[in-house]
CSV table of C-alpha atoms in Angstrom, one decimal:
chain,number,residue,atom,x,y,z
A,701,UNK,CA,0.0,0.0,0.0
A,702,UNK,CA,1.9,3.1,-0.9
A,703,UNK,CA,0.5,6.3,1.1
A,704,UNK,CA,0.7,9.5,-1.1
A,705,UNK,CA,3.2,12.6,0.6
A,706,UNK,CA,0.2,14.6,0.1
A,707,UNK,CA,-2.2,12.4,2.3
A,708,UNK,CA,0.3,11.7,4.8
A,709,UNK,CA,1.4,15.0,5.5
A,710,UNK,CA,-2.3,15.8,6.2
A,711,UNK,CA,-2.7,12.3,8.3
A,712,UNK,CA,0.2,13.8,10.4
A,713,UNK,CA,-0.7,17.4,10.5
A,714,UNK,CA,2.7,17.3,11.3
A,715,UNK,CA,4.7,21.3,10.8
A,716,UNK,CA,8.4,20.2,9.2
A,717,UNK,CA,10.2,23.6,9.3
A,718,UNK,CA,13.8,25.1,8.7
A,719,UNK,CA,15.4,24.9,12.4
A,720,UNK,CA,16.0,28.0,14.6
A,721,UNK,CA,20.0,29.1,15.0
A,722,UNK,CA,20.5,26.4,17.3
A,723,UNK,CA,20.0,23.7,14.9
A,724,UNK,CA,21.4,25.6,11.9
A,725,UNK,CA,22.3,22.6,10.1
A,726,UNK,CA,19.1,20.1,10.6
A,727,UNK,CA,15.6,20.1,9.7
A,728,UNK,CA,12.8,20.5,12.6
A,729,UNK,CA,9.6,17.8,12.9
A,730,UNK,CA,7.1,18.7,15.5
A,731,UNK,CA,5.9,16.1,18.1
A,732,UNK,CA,2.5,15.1,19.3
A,733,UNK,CA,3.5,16.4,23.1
A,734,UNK,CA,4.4,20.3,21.3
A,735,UNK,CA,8.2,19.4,21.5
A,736,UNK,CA,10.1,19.0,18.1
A,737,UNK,CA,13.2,16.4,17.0
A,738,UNK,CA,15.8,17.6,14.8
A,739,UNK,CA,16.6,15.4,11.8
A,740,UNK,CA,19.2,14.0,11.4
A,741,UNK,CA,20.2,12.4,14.1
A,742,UNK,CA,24.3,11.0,14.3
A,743,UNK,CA,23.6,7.0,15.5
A,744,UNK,CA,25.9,5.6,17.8
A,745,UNK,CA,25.2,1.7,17.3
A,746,UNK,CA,25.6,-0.1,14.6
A,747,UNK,CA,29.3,0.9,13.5
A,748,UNK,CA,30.3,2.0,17.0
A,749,UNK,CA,28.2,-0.8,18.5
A,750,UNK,CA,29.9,-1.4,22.2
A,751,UNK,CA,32.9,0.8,20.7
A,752,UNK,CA,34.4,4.1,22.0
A,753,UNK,CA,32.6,6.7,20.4
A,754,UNK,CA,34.1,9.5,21.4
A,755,UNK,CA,36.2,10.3,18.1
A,756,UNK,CA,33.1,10.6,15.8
A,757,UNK,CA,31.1,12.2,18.2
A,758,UNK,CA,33.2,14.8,18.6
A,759,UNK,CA,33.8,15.1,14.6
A,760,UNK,CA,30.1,15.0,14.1
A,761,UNK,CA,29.3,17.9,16.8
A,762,UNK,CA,32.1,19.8,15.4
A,763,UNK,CA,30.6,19.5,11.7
A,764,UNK,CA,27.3,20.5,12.9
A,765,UNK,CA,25.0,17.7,14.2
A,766,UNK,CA,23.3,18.2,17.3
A,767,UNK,CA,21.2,15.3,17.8
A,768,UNK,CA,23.2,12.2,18.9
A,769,UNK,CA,21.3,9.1,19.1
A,770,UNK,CA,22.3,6.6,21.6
A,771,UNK,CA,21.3,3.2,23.5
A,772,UNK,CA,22.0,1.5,26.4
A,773,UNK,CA,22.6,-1.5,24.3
A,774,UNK,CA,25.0,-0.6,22.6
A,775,UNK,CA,27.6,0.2,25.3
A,776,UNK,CA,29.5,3.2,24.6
A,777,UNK,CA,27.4,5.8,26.8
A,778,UNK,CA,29.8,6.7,28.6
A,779,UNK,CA,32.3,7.5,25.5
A,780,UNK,CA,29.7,10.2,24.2
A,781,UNK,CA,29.2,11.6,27.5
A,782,UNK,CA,33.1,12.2,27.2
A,783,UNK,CA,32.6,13.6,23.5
A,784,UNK,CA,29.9,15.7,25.3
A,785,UNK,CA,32.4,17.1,27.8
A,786,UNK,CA,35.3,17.9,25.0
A,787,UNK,CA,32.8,19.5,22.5
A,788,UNK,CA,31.6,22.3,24.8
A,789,UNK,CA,28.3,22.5,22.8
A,790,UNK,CA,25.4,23.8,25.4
A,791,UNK,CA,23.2,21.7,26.6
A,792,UNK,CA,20.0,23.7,25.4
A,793,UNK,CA,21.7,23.5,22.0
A,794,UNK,CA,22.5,19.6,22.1
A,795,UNK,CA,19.4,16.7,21.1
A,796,UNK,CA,19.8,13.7,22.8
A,797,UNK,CA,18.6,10.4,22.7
A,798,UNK,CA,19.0,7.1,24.6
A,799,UNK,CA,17.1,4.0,24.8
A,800,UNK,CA,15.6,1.7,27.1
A,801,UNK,CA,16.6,-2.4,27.3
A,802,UNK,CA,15.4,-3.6,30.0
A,803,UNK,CA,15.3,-3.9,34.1
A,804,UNK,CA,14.0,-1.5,36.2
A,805,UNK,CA,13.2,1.7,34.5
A,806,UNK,CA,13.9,4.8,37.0
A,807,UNK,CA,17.0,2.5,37.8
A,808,UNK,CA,17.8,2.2,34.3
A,809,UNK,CA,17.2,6.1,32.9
A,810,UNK,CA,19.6,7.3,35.9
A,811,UNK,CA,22.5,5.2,35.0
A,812,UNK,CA,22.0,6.3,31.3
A,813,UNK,CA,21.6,10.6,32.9
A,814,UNK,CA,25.4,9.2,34.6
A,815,UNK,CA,27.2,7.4,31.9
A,816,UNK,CA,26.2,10.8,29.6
A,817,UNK,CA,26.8,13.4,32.2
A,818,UNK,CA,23.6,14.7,31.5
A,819,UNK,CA,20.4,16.1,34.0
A,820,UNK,CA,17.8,15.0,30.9
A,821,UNK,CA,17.5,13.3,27.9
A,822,UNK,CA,15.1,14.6,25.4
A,823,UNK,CA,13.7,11.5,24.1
A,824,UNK,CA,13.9,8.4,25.8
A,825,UNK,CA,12.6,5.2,23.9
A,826,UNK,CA,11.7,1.5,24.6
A,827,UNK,CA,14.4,-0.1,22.2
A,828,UNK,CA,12.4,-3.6,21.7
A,829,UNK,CA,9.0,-4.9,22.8
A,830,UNK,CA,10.9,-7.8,24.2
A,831,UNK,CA,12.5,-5.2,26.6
A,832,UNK,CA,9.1,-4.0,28.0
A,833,UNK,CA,8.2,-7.7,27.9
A,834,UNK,CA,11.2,-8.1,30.6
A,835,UNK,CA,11.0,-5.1,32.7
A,836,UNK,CA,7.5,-5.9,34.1
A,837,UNK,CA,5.0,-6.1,30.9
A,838,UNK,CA,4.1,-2.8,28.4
A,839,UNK,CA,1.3,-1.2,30.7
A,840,UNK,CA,4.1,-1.1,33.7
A,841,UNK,CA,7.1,0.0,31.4
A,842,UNK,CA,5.3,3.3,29.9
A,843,UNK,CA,3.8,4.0,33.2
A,844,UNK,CA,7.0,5.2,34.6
A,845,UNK,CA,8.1,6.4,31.3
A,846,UNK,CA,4.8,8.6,31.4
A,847,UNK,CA,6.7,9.3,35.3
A,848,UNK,CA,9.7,10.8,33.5
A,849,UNK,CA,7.8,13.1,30.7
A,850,UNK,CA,5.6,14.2,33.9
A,851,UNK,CA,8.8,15.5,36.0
A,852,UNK,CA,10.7,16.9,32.9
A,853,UNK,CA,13.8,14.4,32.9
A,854,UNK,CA,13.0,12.9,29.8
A,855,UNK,CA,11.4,15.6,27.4
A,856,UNK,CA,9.6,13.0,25.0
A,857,UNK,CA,9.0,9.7,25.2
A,858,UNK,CA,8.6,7.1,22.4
A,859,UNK,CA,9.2,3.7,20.9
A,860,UNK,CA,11.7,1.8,18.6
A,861,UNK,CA,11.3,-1.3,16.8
A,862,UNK,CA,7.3,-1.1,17.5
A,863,UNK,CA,5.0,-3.2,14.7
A,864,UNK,CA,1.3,-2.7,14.3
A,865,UNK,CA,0.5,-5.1,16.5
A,866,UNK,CA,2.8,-3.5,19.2
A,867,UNK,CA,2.9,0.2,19.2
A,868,UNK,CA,-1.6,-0.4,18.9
A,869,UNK,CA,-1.9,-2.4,21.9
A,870,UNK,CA,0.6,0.7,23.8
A,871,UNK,CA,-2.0,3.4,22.5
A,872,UNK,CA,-4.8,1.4,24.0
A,873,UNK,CA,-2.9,1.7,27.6
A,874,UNK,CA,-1.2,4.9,27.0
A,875,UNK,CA,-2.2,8.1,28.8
A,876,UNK,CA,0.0,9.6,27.1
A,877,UNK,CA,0.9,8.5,23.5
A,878,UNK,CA,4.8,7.7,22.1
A,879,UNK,CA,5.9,10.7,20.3
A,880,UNK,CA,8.6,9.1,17.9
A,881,UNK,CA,8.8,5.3,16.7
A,882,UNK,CA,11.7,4.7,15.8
A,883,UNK,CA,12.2,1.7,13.1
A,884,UNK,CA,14.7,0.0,9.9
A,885,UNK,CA,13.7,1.7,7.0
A,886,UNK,CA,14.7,1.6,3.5
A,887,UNK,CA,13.2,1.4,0.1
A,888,UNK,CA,13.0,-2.1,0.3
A,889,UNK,CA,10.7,-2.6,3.0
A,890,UNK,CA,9.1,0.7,3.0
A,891,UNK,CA,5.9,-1.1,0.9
A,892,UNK,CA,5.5,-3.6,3.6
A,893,UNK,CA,5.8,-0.8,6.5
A,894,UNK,CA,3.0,1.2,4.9
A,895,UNK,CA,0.6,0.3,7.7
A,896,UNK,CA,2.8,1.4,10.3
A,897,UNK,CA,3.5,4.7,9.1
A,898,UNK,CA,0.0,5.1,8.2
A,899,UNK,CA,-0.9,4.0,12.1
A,900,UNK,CA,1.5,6.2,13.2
A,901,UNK,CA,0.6,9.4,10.7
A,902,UNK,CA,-3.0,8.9,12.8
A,903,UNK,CA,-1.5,9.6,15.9
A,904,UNK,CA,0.8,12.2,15.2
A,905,UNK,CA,3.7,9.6,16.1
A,906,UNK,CA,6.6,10.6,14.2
A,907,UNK,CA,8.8,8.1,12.5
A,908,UNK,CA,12.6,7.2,12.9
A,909,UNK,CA,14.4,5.6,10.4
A,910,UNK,CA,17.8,3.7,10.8
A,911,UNK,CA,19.4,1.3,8.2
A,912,UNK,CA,18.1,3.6,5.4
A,913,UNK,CA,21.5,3.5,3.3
A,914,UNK,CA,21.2,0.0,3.0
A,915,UNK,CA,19.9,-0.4,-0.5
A,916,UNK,CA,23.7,1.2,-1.4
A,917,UNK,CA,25.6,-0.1,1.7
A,918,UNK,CA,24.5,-3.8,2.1
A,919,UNK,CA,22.1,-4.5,-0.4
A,920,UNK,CA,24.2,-2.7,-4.3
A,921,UNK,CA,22.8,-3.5,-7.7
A,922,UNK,CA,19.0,-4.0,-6.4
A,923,UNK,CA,16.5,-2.2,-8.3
A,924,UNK,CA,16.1,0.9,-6.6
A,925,UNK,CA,20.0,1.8,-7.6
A,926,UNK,CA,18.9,3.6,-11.4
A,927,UNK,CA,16.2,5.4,-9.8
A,928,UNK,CA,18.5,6.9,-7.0
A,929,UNK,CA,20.9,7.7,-10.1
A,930,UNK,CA,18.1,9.7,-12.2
A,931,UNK,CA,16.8,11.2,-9.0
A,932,UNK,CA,20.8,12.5,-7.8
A,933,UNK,CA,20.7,13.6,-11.7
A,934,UNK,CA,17.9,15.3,-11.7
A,935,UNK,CA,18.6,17.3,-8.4
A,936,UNK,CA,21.9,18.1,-9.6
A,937,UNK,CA,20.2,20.2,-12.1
A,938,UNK,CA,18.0,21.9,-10.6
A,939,UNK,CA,20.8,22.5,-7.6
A,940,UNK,CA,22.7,24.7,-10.4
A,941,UNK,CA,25.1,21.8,-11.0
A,942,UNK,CA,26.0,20.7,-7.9
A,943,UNK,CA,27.1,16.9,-7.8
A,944,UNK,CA,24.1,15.4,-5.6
A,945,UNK,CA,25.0,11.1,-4.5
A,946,UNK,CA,22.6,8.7,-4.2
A,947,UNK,CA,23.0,8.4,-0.7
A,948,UNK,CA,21.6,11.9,-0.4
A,949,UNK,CA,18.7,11.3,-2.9
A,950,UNK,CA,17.5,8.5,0.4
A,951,UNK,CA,18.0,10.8,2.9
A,952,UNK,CA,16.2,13.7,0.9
A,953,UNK,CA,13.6,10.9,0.4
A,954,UNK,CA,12.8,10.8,4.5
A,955,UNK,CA,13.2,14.6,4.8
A,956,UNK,CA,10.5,14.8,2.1
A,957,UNK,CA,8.0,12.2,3.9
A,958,UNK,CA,8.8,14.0,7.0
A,959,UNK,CA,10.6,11.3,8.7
A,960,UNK,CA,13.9,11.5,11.1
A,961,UNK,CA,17.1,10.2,9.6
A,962,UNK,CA,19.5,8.1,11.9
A,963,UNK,CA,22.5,8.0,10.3
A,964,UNK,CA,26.5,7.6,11.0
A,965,UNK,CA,29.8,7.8,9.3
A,966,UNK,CA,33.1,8.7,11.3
A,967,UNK,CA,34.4,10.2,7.9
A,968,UNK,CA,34.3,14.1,7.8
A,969,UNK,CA,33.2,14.9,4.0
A,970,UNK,CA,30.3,11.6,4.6
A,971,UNK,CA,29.1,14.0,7.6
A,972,UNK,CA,28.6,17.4,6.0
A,973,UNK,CA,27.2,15.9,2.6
A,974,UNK,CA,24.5,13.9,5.2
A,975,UNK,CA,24.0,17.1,6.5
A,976,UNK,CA,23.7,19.2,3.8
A,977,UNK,CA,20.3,17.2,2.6
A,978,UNK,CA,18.6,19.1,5.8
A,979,UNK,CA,19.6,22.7,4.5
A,980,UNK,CA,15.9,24.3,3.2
A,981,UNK,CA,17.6,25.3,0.1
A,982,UNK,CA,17.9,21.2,-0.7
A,983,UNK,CA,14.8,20.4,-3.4
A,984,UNK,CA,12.8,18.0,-2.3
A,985,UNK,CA,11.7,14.4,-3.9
A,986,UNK,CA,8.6,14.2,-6.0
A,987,UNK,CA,5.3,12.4,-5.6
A,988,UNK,CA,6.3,10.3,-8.1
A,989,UNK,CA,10.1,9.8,-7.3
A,990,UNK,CA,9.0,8.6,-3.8
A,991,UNK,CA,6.6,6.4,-5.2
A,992,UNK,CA,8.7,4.6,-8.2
A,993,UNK,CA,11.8,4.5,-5.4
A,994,UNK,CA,9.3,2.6,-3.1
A,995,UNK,CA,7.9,0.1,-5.5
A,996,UNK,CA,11.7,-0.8,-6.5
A,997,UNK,CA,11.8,-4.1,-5.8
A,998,UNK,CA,10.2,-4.6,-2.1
A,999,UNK,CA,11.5,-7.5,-0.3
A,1000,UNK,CA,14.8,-7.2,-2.3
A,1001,UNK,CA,16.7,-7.3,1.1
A,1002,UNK,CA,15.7,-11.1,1.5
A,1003,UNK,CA,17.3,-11.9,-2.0
């Protein structure tokens, strides 16, 4: 089921805007509690899973980003609090992120506050079901997340990994609803996650996206590869000649449906072309460019 940009955006009613001066460099998604996310977001797992990631978080703040998105999991909070303390970047002006896996929750957030040297986080997620499964069952979990949004430690609260099935049996309990659900994303499984964006567009739940680069970086010569090309091409042009890669073209295809980009690379020029995609002056995708990228080749990843 592909969902039109033009009926999502109004399923969302969701205001995507060019970022005030202290997120010069990212583009501004407003959340269903009246908070906002900055896209993109610099990822600190998969690449830097439980490694020090204190190198390309420093290289990242000092390139622009300001959102840093981060996990228990993956073991290297403590590095970024460390990249925190050597950038110098205010607090106010900083984004960040951390996730939930499992145990007792207040317990939990506080050694995540410790390991980041930080008094809040501004959106705290549940990384997997199977951790609110653990920790005491759903209702339970997001009752003491609901705690945290209610004293101001966490600013927003949300989900990752959450299916249909999932993130509709949380809105049934929820007194207050996730803001962000954050989920792997790319043009080949974006037909089959239809129905979750189109649940989550009907609660103003925005949507992150991780693993987005893969139809270039895990998964080359699948069909969506010639439509990136003609799409880089054709934004080139109309960019006054400036040479626009594929891996742009994806990331300017979740700007343009509104959806957070959680991305990585602990190379400099990979950091300010990502980052260049969020400037206003970047042209968007078309209707019909999302739509042909989409219907690629779903399902190509399981080749």
């Amino acid at each position: 089921m592909y969902i039109p940009i033009t009926l999502l955006t109004k399923l969302t009613e969701m205001v995507f805007s060019s970022a005030p001066t202290t997120f010069p460099n990212h583009t501004l998604i407003t959340l269903n509690d009246g908070g906002f996310i900055p896209s993109p977001a610099f990822g600190v797992g998969s690449a830097l899973y439980q490694k020090n990631a204190t190198e390309d978080v420093v290289l990242a703040l000092k390139n622009g980003y300001r959102h840093i998105d981060n996990a228990a999991i993956y073991g290297n909070e403590e590095s970024v609090g460390e990249a925190l303390k050597i950038a110098k970047v205010p607090r106010e002006e900083l984004y960040i992120t951390t996730k939930y896996d499992g145990g007792d929750v207040r317990t939990e957030f506080e050694l995540s506050l410790k390991k980041l040297g930080v008094d809040y986080v501004d959106l705290y997620l549940i990384h997997f079901p199977k951790f609110a499964d653990a920790g005491g069952g759903i209702k339970t979990v997001w009752r003491e997340f609901e705690r945290l949004r209610e004293e101001g430690l966490a600013k927003s609260i949300g989900v990752s990994n959450y299916g249909v099935i999932e993130l509709t049996e949380l809105l049934l309990l929820a007194k207050i609803k996730p803001a962000v659900n954050q989920i792997r994303y790319h043009a080949y499984n974006a037909k089959e996650n239809a129905p979750l964006l189109a649940l989550a567009g009907l609660n103003d739940i925005v949507i992150e996206a991780y693993s987005s680069l893969s139809p270039i970086t895990k998964f080359p010569g699948g069909p969506a590869d010639p439509i990136g090309e003609r799409i880089a091409d054709r934004i080139s042009t109309v960019s006054g000649g400036i040479k626009v890669t594929v891996a742009q073209t994806i990331l300017d295809w979740l700007k343009t449906k509104n959806i957070v980009a959680v991305t990585t690379s602990g190379k400099d020029f990979r950091q300010k072309e990502q980052l260049q995609v969020f400037q206003e002056s970047f042209p968007p995708l078309t209707e019909e460019e999302i739509k042909e990228y989409e219907e690629a080749g779903p399902g190509w990843d399981q080749q």
